[in-house]
Coordinates of C-alpha atoms and ligand atoms in Angstrom, one line a residue:
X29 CA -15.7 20.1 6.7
X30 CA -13.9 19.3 9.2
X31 CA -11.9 16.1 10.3
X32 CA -12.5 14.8 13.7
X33 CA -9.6 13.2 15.3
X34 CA -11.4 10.1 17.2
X35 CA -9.4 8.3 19.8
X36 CA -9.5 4.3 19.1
X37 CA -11.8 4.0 22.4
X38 CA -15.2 2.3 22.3
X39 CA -16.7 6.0 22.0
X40 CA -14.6 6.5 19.3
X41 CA -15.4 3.6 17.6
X42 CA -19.2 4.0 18.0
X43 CA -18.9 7.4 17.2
X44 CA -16.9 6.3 13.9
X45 CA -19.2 3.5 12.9
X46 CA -22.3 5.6 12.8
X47 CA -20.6 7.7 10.6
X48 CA -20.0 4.6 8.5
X49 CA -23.8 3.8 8.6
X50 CA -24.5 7.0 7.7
X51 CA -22.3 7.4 4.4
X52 CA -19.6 9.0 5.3
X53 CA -15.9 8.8 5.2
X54 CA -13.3 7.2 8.2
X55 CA -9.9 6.7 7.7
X56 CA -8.4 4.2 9.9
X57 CA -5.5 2.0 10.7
X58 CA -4.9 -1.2 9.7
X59 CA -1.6 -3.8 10.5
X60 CA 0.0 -2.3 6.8
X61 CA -1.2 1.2 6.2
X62 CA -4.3 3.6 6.9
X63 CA -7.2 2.5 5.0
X64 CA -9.9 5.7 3.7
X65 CA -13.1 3.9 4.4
X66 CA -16.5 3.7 3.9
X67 CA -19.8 1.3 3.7
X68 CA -18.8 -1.2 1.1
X69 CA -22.7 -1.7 0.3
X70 CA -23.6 1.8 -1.0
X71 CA -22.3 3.1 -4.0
X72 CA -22.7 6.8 -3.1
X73 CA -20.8 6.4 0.2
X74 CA -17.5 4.6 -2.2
X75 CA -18.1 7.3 -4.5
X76 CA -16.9 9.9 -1.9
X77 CA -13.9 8.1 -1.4
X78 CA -12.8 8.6 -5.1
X79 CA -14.0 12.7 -4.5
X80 CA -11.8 12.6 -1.8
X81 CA -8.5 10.9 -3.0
X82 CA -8.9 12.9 -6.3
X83 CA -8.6 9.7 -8.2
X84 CA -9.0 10.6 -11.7
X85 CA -10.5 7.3 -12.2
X86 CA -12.2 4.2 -10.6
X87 CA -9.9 1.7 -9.0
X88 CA -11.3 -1.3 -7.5
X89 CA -10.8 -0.8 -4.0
X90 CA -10.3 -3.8 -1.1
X91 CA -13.1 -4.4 1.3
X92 CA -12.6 -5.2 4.4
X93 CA -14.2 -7.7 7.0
X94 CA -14.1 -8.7 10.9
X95 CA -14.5 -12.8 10.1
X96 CA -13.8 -15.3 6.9
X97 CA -17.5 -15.7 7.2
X98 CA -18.1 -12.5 6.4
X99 CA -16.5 -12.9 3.3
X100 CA -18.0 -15.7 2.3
X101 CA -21.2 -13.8 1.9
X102 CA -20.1 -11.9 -0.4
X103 CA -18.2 -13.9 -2.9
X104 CA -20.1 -16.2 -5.1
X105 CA -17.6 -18.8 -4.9
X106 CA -15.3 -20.1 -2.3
X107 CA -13.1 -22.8 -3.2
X108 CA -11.6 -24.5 -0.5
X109 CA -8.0 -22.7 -1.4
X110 CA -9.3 -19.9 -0.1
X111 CA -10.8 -21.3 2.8
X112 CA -7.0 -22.9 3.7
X113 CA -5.7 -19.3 3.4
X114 CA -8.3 -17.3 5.1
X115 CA -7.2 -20.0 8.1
X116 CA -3.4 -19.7 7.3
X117 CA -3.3 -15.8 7.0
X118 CA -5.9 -14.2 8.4
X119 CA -6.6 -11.8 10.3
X120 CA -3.7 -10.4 8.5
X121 CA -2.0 -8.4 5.3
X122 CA -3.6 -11.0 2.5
X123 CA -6.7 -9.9 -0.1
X124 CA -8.1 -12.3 -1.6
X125 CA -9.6 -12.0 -4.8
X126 CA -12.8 -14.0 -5.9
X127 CA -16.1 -13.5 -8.1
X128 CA -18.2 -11.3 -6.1
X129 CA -21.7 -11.4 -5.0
X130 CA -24.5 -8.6 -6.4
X131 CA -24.9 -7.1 -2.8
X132 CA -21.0 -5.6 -4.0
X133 CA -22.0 -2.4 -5.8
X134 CA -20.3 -1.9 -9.1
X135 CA -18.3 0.7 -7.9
X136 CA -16.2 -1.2 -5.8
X137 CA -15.1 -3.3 -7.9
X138 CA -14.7 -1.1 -10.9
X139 CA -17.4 -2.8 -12.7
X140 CA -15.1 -6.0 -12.4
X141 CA -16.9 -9.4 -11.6
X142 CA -14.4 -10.5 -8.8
X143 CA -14.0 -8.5 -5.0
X144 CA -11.1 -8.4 -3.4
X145 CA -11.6 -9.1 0.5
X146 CA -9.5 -9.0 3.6
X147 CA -9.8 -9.6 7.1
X148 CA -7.0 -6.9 9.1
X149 CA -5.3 -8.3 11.8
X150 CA -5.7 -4.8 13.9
X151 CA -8.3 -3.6 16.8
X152 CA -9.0 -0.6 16.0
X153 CA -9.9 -1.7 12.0
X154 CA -11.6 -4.9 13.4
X155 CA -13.5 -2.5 16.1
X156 CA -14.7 -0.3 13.7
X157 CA -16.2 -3.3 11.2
X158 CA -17.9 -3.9 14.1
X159 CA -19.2 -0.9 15.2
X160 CA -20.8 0.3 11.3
X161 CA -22.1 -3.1 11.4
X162 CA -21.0 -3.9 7.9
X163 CA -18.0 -4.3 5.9
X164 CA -16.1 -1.7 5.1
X165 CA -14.9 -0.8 1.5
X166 CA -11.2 1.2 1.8
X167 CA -8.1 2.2 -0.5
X168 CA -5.3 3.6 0.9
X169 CA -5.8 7.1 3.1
X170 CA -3.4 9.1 0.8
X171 CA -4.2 11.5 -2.2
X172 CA -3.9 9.6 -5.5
X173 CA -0.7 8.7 -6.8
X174 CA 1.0 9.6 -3.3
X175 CA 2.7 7.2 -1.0
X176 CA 0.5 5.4 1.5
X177 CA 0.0 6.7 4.9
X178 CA 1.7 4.7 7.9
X179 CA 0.3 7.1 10.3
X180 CA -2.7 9.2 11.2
X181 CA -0.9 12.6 10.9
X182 CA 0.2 11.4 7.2
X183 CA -3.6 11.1 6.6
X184 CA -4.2 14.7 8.2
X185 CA -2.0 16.0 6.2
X186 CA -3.8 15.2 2.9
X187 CA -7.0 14.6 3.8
X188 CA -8.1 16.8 6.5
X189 CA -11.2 18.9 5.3
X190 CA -12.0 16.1 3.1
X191 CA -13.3 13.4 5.4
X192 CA -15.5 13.0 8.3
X193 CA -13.0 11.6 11.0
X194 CA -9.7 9.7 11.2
X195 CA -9.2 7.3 14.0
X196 CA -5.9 8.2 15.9
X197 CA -3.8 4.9 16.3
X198 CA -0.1 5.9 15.4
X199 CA 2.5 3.5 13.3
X200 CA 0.9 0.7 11.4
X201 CA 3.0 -2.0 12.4
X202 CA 3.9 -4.1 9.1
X203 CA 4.0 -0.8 7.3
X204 CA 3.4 -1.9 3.8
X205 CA 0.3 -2.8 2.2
X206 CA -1.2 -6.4 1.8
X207 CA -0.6 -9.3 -0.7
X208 CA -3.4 -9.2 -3.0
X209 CA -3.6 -13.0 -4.8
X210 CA -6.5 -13.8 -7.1
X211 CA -7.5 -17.2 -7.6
X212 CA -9.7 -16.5 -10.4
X213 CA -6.9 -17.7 -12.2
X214 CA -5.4 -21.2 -12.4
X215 CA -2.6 -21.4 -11.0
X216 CA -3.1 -18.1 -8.6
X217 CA -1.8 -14.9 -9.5
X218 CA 0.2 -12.3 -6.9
X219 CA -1.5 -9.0 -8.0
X220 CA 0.6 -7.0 -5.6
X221 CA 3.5 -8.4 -3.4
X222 CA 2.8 -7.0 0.1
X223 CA 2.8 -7.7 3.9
X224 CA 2.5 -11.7 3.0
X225 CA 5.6 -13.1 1.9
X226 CA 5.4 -14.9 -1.3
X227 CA 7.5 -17.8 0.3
X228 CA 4.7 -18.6 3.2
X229 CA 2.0 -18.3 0.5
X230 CA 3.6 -21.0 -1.6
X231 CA 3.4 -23.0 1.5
X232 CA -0.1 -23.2 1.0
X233 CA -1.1 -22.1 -2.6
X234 CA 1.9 -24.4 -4.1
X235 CA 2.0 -23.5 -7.8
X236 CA 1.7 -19.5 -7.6
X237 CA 2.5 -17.2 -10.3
X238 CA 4.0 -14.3 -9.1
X239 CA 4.8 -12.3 -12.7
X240 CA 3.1 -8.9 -13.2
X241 CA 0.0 -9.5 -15.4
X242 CA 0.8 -8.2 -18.8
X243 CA -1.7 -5.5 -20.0
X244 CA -2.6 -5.4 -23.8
X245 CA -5.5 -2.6 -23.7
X246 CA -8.1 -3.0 -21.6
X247 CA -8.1 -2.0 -17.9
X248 CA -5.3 -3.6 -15.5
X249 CA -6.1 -6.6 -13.5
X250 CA -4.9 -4.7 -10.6
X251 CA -3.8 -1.0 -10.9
X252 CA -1.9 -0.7 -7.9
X253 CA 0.5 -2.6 -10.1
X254 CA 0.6 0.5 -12.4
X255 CA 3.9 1.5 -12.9
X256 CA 3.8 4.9 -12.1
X257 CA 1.8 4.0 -8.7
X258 CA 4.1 5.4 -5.5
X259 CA 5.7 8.2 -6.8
X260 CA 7.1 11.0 -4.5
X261 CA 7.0 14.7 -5.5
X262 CA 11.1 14.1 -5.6
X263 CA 12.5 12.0 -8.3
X264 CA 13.8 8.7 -6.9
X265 CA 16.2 6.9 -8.3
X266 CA 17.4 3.3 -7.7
X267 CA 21.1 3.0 -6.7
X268 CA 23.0 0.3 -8.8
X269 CA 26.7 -0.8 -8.7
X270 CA 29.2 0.5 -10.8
X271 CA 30.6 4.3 -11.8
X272 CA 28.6 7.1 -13.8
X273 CA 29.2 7.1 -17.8
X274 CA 28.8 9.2 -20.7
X275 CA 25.5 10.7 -21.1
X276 CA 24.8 10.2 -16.8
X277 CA 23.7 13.7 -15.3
X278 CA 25.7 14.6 -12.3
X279 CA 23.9 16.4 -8.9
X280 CA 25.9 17.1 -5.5
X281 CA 25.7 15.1 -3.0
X282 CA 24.2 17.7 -0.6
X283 CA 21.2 18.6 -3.1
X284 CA 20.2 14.7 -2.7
X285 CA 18.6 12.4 0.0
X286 CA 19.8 8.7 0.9
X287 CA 17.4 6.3 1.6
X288 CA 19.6 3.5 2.8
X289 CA 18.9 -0.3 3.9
X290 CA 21.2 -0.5 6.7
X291 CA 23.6 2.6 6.4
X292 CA 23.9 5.9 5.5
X293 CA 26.5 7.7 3.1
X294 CA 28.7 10.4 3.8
X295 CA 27.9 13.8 2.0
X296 CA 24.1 13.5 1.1
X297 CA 22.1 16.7 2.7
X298 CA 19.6 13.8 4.5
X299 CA 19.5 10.4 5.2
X300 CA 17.1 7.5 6.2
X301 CA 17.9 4.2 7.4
X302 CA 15.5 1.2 6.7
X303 CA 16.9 -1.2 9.4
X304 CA 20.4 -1.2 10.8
X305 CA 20.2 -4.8 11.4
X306 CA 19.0 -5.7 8.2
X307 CA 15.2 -6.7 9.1
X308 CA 13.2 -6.6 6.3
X309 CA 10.5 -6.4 8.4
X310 CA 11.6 -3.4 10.5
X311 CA 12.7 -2.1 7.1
X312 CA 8.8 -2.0 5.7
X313 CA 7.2 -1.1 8.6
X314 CA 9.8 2.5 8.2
X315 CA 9.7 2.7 4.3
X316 CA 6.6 4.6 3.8
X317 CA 7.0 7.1 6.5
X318 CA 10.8 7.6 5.7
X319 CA 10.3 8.1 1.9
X320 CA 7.8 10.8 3.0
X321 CA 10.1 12.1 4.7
X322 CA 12.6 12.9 2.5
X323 CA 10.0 13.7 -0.1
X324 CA 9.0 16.8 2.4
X325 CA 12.4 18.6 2.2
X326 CA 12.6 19.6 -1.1
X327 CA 15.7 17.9 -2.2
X328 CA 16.7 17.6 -6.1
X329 CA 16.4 13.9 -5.9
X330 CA 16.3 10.8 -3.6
X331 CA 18.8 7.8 -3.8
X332 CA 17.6 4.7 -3.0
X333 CA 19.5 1.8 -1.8
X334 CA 17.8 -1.7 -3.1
X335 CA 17.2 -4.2 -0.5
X336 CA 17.6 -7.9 -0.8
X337 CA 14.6 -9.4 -2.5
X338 CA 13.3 -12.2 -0.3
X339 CA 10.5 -12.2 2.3
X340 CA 9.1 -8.5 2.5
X341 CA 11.9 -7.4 0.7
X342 CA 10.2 -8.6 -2.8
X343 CA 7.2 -5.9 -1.6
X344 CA 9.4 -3.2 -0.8
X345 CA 11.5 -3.5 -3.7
X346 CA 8.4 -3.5 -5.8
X347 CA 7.4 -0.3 -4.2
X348 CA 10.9 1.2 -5.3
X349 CA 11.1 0.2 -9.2
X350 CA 7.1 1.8 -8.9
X351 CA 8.4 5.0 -7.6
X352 CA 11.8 5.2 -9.7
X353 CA 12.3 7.5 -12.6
X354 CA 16.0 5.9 -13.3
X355 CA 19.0 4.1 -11.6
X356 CA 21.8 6.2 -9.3
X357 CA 25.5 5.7 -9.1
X358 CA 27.7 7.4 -6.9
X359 CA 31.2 8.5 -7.0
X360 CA 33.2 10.3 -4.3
X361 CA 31.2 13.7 -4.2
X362 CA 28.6 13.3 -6.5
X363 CA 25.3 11.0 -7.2
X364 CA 24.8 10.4 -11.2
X365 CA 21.5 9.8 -12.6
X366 CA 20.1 8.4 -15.8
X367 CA 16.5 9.1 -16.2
X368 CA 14.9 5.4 -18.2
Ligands
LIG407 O1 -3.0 -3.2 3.0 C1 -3.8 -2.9 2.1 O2 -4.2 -3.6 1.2 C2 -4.4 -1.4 2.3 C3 -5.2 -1.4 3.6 C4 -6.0 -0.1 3.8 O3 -6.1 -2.5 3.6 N1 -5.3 -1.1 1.2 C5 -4.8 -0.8 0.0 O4 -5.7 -0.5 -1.0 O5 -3.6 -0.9 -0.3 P1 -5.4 0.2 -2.4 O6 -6.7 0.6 -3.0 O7 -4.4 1.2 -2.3 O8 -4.9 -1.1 -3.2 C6 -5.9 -2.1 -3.6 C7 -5.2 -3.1 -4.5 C8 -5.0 -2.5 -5.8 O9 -3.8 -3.0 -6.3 C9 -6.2 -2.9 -6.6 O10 -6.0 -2.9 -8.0 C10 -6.4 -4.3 -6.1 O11 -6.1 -4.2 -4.7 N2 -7.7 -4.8 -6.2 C11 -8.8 -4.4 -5.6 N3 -9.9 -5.1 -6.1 C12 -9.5 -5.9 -7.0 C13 -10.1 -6.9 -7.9 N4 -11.4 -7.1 -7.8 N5 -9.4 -7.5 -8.8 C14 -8.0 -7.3 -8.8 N6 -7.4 -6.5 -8.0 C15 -8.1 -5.8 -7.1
LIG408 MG1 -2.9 2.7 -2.5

């Protein structure tokens, strides 16, 4: 098959909706990352999207709308929390989780009894709801278990061949993907912290548990919270204070990549910077895209610095732990791992 790259014009769109309608794939960019979508009401067109990703599994996958109305047909519930956050927060990176309506196919939702909905706060997402006319069922536009795509040539890379058409857009802007809260629970759950900082939420929500969901058997309450999730061919490894000690494995600097918050270090082979000036928000709309980055170069391993955990910080630095197969420390020459 192959991938038509469609311009984010009204031809494109209509072009892309009818595919839509007609079952097929469209990957397509939202405020946080490029969504791989298809009509959230038919089962076979969601199943593609699984074939496509190679997911070895079902996930439930976020389905995305063009209004809060629109949402409210298809949960079965809407207390009026969510109605004060789809006014607070949408359009933008929030999914709201809530018992879901029969006219949500199974698949979707994993065979769970709650949907998780958001409204994106970009045109060309919001233009192609439009266009197919109904809304629009989408993970992530990477392969499974690879980082999420910030950029259309990202989603050409791993899934050209594989879907109908990718609408052409550039950077997403916010660059990391949404908040996912349920309030199934009492208080509300984070599932997944995310382009909504947990601070403004609380603004609204008040009580809000933000603590991973602890899994005893049974499937995840949210798998992207998996722990293994983002993981880049190249094993990252979080960079902590402090010198290397007995049993720590010792790699040259030059062999290793730096993915640093505000500045670089002297002697790695590559080197990414997240945000000079220390914007957390300029840092996540670059982590994705940077982290592929040096994942492309075939380094031995990829340092990463943390970043302070507040505001879209607490997202990114969820993303990191996730992707981390131990901590770092340098010395002079040399990076020292321990793999945990
Ligand atoms: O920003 C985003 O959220 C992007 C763009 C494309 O919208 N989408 C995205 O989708 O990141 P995905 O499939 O990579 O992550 C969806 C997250 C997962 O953590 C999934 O477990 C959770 O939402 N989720 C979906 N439906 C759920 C449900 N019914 N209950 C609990 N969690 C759910
Ligand atoms: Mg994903």
């Amino acid at each position: 098959m192959e991938t038509k790259v469609l311009e984010p014009t009204p031809e494109g769109l209509r072009i892309a909706g009818e595919i839509i309608r007609g079952g097929g794939l469209v990957a397509f960019p939202t405020e946080t990352v490029y969504g791989l979508g298809a009509n959230a009401l038919s089962a076979e067109a969601v199943a593609r999207i699984f074939e496509a990703k190679g997911r070895p599994r079902f996930d439930p996958v976020i389905v995305h709308v063009a209004a809060p109305e629109e949402a409210e047909a298809l949960w079965s519930e809407v207390p009026p929390l969510a109605r004060a956050l789809m006014e607070r927060f949408w359009p933008g990176p929030l999914t709201i989780v809530l018992p879901k309506r029969d006219v949500i196919p199974d698949i979707v939702t994993a065979g769970l009894p709650t949907v998780a909905i958001r409204m994106p706060a970009h045109e060309a997402a919001l233009g192609l709801i439009r266009a197919a006319e109904r809304p629009i069922a989408a993970p992530s536009a990477n392969r499974f278990g690879k980082t999420s795509p910030t950029h259309h040539e990202h989603v050409l890379e791993e899934l050209g061949g594989r879907i109908e058409a990718v609408l052409a857009w550039g950077p997403t802007p916010v660059g990391i993907e949404s908040t996912v809260i349920s309030l199934v629970e009492d208080p509300p759950r984070v599932l997944r912290p995310g382009g909504t900082p947990l601070e403004l939420l609380r603004e609204v929500v008040g009580e809000l548990r933000a603590d991973p969901p602890q899994v005893r058997g049974g499937p995840a309450p949210s798998p992207g919270t998996m722990r293994r999730h983002y993981m880049p061919r190249t094993p990252l490894f979080l960079l902590e204070p402090g010198l290397p000690e007995d049993g720590w494995e010792e790699l040259p600097r030059d062999r290793c990549g730096y993915l640093g918050f505000t500045a670089a270090k002297r002697g790695f082979r590559f080197g990414e910077v997240l945000s000079e000036r220390g914007d957390l928000r300029e840092a996540a709309a670059r982590f994705f895209a940077s982290l592929r980055r040096l994942d492309s170069l075939g380094l031995s391993a990829i340092v990463a610095e943390p970043v302070p955990e507040e505001g879209l910080g607490v997202a990114i630095m969820d993303r990191l732990k996730r992707a981390s197969r131990g901590v770092a420390r340098l010395n002079a020459h040399s990076v020292w791992i321990k793999r945990l």
